[in-house]
Short mmCIF file of the C-alpha atoms (twelve columns), coordinates in Angstrom:
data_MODEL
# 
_entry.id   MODEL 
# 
loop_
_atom_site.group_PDB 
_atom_site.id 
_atom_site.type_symbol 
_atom_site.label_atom_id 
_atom_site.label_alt_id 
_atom_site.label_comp_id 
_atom_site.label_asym_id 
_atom_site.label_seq_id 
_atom_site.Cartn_x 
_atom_site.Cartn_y 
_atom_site.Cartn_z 
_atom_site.pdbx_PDB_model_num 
ATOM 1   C CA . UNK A 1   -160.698 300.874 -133.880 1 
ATOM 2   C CA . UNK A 2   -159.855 299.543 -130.014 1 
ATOM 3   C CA . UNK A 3   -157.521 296.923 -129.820 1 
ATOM 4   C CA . UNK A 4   -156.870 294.906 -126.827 1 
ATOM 5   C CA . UNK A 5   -153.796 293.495 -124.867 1 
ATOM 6   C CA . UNK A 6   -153.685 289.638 -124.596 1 
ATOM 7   C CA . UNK A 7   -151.417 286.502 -124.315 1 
ATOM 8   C CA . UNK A 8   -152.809 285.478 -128.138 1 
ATOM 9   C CA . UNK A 9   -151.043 288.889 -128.802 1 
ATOM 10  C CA . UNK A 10  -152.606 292.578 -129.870 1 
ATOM 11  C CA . UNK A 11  -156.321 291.695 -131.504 1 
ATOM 12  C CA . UNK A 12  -158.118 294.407 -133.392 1 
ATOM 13  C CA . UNK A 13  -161.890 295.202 -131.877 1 
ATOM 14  C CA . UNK A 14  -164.596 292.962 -133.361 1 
ATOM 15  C CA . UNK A 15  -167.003 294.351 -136.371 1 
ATOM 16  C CA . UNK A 16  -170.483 295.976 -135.933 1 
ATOM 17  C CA . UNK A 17  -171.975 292.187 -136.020 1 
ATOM 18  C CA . UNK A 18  -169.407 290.578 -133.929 1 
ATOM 19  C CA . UNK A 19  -168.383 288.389 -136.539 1 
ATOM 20  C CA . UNK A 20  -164.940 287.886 -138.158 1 
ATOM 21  C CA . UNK A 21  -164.318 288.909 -142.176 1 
ATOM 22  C CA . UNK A 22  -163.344 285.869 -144.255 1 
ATOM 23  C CA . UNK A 23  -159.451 285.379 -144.225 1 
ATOM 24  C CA . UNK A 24  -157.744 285.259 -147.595 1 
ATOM 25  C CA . UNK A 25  -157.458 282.523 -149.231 1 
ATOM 26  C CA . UNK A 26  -153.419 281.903 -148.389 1 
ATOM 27  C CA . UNK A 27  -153.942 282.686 -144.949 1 
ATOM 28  C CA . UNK A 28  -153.195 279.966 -142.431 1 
ATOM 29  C CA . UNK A 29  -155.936 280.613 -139.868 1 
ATOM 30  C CA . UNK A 30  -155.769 279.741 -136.207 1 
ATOM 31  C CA . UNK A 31  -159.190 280.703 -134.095 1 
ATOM 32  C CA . UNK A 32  -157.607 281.097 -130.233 1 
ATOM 33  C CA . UNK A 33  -160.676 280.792 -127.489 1 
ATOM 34  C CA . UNK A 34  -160.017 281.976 -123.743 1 
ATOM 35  C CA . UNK A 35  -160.272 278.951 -121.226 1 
ATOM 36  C CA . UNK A 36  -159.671 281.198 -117.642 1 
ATOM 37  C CA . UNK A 37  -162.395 281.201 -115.074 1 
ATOM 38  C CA . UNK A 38  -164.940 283.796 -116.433 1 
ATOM 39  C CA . UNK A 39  -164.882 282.478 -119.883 1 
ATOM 40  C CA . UNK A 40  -164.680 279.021 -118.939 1 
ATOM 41  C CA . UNK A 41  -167.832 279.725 -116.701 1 
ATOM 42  C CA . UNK A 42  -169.339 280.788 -119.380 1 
ATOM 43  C CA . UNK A 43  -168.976 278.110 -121.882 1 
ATOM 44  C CA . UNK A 44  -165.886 278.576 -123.663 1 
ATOM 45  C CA . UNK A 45  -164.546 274.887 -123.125 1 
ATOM 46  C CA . UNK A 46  -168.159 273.693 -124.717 1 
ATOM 47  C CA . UNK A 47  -167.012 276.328 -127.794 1 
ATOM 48  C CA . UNK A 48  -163.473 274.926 -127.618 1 
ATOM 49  C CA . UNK A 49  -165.023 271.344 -128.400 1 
ATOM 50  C CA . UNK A 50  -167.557 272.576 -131.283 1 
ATOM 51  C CA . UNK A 51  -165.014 274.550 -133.057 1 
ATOM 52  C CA . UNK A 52  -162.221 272.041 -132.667 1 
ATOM 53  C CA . UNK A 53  -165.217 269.471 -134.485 1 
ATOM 54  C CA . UNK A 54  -166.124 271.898 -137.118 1 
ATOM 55  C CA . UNK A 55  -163.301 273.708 -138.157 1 
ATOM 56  C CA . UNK A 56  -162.143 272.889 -141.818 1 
ATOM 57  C CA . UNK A 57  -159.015 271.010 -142.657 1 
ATOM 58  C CA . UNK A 58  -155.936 272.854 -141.924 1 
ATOM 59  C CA . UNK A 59  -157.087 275.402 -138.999 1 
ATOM 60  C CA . UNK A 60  -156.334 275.457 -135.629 1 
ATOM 61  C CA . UNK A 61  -158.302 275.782 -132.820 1 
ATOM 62  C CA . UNK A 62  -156.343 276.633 -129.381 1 
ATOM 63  C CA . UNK A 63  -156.785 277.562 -125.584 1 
ATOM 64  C CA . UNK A 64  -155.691 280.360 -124.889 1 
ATOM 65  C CA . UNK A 65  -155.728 282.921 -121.802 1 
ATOM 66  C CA . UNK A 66  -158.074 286.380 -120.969 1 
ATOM 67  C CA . UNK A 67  -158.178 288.070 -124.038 1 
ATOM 68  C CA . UNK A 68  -160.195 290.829 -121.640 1 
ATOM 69  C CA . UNK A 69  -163.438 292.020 -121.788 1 
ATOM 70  C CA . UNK A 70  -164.375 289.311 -119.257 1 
ATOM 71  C CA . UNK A 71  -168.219 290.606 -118.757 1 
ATOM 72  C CA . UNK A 72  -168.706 289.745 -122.868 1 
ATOM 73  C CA . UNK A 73  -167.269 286.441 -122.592 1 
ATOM 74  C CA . UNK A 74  -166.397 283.907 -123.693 1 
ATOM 75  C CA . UNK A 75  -163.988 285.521 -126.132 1 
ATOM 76  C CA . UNK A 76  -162.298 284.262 -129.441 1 
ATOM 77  C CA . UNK A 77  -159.355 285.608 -131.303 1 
ATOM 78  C CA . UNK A 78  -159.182 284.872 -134.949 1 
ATOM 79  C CA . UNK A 79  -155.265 284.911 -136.299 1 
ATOM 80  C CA . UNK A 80  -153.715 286.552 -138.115 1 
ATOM 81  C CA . UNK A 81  -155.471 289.662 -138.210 1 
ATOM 82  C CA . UNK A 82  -156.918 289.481 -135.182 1 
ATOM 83  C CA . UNK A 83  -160.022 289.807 -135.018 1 
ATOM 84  C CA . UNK A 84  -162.045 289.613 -131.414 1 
ATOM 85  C CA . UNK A 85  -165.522 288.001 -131.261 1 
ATOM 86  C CA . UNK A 86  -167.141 287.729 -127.686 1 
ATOM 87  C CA . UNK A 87  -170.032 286.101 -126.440 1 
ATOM 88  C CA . UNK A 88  -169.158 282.652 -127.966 1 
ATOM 89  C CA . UNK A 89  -170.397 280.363 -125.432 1 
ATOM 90  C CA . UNK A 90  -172.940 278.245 -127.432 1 
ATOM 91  C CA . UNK A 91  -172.365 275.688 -130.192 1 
ATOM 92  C CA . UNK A 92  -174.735 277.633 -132.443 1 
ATOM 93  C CA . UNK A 93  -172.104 281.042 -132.189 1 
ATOM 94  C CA . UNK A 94  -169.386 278.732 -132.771 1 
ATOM 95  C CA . UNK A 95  -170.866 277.734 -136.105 1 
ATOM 96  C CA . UNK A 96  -171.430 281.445 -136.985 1 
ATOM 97  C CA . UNK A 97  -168.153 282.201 -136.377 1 
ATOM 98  C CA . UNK A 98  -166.889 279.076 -138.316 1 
ATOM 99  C CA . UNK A 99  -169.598 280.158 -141.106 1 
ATOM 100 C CA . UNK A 100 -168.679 283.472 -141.215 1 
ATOM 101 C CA . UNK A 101 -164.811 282.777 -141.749 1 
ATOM 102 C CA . UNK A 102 -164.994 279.648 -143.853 1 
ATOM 103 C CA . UNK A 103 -168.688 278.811 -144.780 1 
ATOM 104 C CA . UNK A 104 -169.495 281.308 -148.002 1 
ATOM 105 C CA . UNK A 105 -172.900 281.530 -147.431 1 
ATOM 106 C CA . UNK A 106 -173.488 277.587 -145.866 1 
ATOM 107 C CA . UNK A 107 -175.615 276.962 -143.350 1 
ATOM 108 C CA . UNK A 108 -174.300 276.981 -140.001 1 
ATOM 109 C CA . UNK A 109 -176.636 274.312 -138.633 1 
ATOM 110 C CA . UNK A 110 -175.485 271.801 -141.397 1 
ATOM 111 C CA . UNK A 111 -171.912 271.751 -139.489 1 
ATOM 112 C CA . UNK A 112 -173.762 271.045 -135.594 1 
ATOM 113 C CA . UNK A 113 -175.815 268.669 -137.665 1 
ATOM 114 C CA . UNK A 114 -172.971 266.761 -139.169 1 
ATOM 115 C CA . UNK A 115 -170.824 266.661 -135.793 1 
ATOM 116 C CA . UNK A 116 -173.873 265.791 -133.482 1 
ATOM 117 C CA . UNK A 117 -174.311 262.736 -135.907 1 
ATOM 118 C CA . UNK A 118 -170.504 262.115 -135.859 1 
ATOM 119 C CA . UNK A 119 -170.582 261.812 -131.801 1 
ATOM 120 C CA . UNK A 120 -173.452 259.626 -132.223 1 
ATOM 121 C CA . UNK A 121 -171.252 257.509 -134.598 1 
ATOM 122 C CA . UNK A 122 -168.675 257.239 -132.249 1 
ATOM 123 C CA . UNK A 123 -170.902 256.106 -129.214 1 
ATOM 124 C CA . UNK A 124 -172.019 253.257 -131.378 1 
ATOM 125 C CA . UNK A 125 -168.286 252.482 -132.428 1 
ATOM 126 C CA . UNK A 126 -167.399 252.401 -128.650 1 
ATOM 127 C CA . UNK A 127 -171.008 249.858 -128.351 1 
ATOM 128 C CA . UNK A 128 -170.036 247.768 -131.052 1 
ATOM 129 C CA . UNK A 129 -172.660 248.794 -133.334 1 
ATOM 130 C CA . UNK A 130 -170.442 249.419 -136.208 1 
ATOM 131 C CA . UNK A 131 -173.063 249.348 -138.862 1 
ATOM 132 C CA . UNK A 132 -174.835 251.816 -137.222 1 
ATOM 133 C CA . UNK A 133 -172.515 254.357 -136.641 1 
ATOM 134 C CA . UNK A 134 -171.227 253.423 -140.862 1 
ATOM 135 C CA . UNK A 135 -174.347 254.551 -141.627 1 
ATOM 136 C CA . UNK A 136 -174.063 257.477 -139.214 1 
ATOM 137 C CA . UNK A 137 -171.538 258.955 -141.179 1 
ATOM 138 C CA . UNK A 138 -172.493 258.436 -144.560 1 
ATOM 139 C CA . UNK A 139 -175.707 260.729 -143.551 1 
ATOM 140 C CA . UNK A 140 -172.741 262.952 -141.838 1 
ATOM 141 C CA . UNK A 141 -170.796 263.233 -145.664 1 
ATOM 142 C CA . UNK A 142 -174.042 263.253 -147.373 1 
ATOM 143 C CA . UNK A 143 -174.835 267.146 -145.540 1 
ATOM 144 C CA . UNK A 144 -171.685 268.480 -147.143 1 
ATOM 145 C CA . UNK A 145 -170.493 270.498 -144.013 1 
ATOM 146 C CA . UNK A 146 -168.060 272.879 -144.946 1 
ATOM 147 C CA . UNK A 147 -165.858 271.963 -141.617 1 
ATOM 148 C CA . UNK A 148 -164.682 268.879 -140.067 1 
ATOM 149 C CA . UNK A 149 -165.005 266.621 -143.016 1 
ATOM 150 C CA . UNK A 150 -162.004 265.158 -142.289 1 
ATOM 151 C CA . UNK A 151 -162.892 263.723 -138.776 1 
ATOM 152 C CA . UNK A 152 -166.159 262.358 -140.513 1 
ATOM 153 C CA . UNK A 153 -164.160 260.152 -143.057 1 
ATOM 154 C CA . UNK A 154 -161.390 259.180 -140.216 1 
ATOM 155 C CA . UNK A 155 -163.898 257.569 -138.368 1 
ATOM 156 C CA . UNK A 156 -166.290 255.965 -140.935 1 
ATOM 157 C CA . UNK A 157 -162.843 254.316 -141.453 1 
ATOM 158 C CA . UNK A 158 -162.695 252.759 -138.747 1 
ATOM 159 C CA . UNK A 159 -166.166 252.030 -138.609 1 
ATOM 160 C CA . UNK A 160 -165.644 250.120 -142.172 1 
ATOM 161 C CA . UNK A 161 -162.341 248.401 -141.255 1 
ATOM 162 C CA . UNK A 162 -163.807 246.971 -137.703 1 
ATOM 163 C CA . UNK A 163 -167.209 245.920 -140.085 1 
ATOM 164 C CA . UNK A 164 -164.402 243.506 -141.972 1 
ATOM 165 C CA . UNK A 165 -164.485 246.177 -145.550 1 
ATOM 166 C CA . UNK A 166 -160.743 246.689 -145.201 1 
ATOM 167 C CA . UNK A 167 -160.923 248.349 -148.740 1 
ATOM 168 C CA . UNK A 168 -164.010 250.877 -148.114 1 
ATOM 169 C CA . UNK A 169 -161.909 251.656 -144.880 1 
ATOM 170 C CA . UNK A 170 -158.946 252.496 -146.971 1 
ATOM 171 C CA . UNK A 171 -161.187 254.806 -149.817 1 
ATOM 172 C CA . UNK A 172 -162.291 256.708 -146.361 1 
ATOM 173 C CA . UNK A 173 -158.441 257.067 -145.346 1 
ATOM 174 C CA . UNK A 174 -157.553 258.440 -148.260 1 
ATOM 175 C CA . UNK A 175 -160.312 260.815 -148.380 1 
ATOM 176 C CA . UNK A 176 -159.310 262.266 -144.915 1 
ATOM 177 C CA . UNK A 177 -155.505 262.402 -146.332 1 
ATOM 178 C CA . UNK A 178 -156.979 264.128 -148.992 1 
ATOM 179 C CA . UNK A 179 -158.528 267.150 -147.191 1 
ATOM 180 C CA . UNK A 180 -156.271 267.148 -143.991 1 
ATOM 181 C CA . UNK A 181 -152.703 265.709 -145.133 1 
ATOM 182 C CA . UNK A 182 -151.869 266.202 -141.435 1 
ATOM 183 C CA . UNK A 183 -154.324 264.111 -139.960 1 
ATOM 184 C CA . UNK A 184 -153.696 260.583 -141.278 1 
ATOM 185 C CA . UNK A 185 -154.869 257.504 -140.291 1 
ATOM 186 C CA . UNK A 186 -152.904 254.428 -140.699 1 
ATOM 187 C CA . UNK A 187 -154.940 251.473 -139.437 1 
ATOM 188 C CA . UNK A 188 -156.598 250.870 -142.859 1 
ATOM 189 C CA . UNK A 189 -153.446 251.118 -145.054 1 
ATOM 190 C CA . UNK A 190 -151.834 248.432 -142.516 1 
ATOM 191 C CA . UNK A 191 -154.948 246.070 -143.140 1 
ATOM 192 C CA . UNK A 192 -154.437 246.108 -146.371 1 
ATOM 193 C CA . UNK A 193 -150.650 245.191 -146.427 1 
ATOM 194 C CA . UNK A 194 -150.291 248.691 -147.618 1 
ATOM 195 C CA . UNK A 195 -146.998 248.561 -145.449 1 
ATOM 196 C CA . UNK A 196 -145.492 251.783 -147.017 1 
ATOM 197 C CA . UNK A 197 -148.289 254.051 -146.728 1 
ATOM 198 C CA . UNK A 198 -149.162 252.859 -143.281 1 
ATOM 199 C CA . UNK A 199 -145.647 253.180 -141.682 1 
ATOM 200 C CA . UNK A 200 -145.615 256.760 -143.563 1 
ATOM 201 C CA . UNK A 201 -149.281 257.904 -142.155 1 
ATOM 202 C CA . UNK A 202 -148.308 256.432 -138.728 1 
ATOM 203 C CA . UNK A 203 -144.900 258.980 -138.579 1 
ATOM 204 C CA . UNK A 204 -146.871 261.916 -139.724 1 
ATOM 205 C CA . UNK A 205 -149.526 261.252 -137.313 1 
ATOM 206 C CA . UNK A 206 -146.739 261.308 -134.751 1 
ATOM 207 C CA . UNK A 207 -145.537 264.858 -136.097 1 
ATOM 208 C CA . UNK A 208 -149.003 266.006 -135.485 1 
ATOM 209 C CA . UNK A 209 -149.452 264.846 -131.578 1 
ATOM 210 C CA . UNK A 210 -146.317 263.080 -130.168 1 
ATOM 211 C CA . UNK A 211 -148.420 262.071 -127.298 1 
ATOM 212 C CA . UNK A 212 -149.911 259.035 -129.306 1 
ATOM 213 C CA . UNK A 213 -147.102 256.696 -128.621 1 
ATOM 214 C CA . UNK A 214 -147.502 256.431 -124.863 1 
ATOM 215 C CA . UNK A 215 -151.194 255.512 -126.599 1 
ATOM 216 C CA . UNK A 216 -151.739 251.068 -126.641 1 
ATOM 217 C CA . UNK A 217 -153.378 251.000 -129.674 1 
ATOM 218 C CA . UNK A 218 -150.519 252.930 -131.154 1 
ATOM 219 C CA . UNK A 219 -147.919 250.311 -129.697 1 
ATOM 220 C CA . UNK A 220 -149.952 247.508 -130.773 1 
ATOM 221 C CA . UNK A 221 -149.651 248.843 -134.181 1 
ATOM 222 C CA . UNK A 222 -146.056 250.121 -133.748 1 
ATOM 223 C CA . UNK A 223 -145.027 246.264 -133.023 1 
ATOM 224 C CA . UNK A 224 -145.597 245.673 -136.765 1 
ATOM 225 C CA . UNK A 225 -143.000 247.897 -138.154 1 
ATOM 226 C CA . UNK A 226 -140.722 246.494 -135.571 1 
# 
């Protein structure tokens, strides 16, 4: 088997089908996708977003740079093992790829289906049609997609807790703790006076992505433990 040369390290060549073998079960997966000119003129950064949206709990989706073979682009490197898959330029290869490491025999348009009604969901948070986008994601949760469950019950959180149900907020919180420990959400634990839990998902969140305190909703919240 070929391997190639790249700054995501040595990758081994990609199967006959082009799609990566499940990892095992232990494995900490991280999916890298080039971002330089070819690949990003050929839809990598649309891949980035779909696999960043539908990737289970606990795996990482990255930039990354040429990972070569520029003409079969974009490209994808799935760590550790490192395996190459190419032509990955639509949201529909990203959720074979996703399927194909995670999904046991799901359907692969169940996880575009769940995050196209999740971006829905949040266009109607950002219009103030909370009830809309609550219902949204309970259609979302109701597909079962085998990725990005996590995001779903973040923001039907905050759906519930700007709709006034502090405590349905809080269930969906602890849902999303539940499958992704390191993507907590705080905001419903501080409505309801959990004051504990909220200053503890607020520091955790910070682990995950510093960059959230320069954020004003973060400071506004911040002021409370303060």
């Amino acid at each position: 088997m070929a391997l190639l040369k790249c700054s995501a390290g040595v990758i081994a060549a990609a199967t006959s089908n082009n799609l990566p073998p499940p990892p095992a079960a232990s494995e900490r997966v991280e999916i890298r996708i080039c971002v330089n000119r070819t690949c990003r003129r050929q839809g990598s950064m649309d891949a980035l977003e779909t696999l960043s949206g539908i990737a289970p709990a606990g795996v990482s989706v990255t930039s990354c740079g040429c990972l070569g073979r520029c003409g079969s682009g974009p490209n994808l490197a799935v760590l550790p093992g490192g395996a190459a898959v190419s032509h990955c330029g639509t949201a529909a290869r990203a959720a074979q790829v996703v399927e194909a490491l995670f999904g046991r025999g799901s359907d692969p348009g169940v996880n575009l289906e769940a995050l196209a009604l999740r971006r829905k969901a949040e266009a109607e948070v950002e219009s103030g049609r909370v009830s809309e986008a609550e219902a949204l994601l309970s259609q979302a949760i109701e597909l079962k997609p085998s990725g990005g469950l996590h995001f779903i019950y973040k923001c039907r959180s905050v759906a519930r807790l700007k709709m006034g149900d502090a405590s349905g907020a809080l269930e969906d919180a602890t849902e999303a703790s539940r499958i992704a420990p390191d993507y907590p959400s705080g905001d419903a634990y501080l409505a309801m006076e959990e004051w504990g839990a909220a200053e503890e998902a607020y520091s955790r969140a910070l682990l995950v992505d510093p960059s959230i305190r320069r954020s004003k909703s973060f400071k506004v919240q911040f002021i409370t433990f303060t």
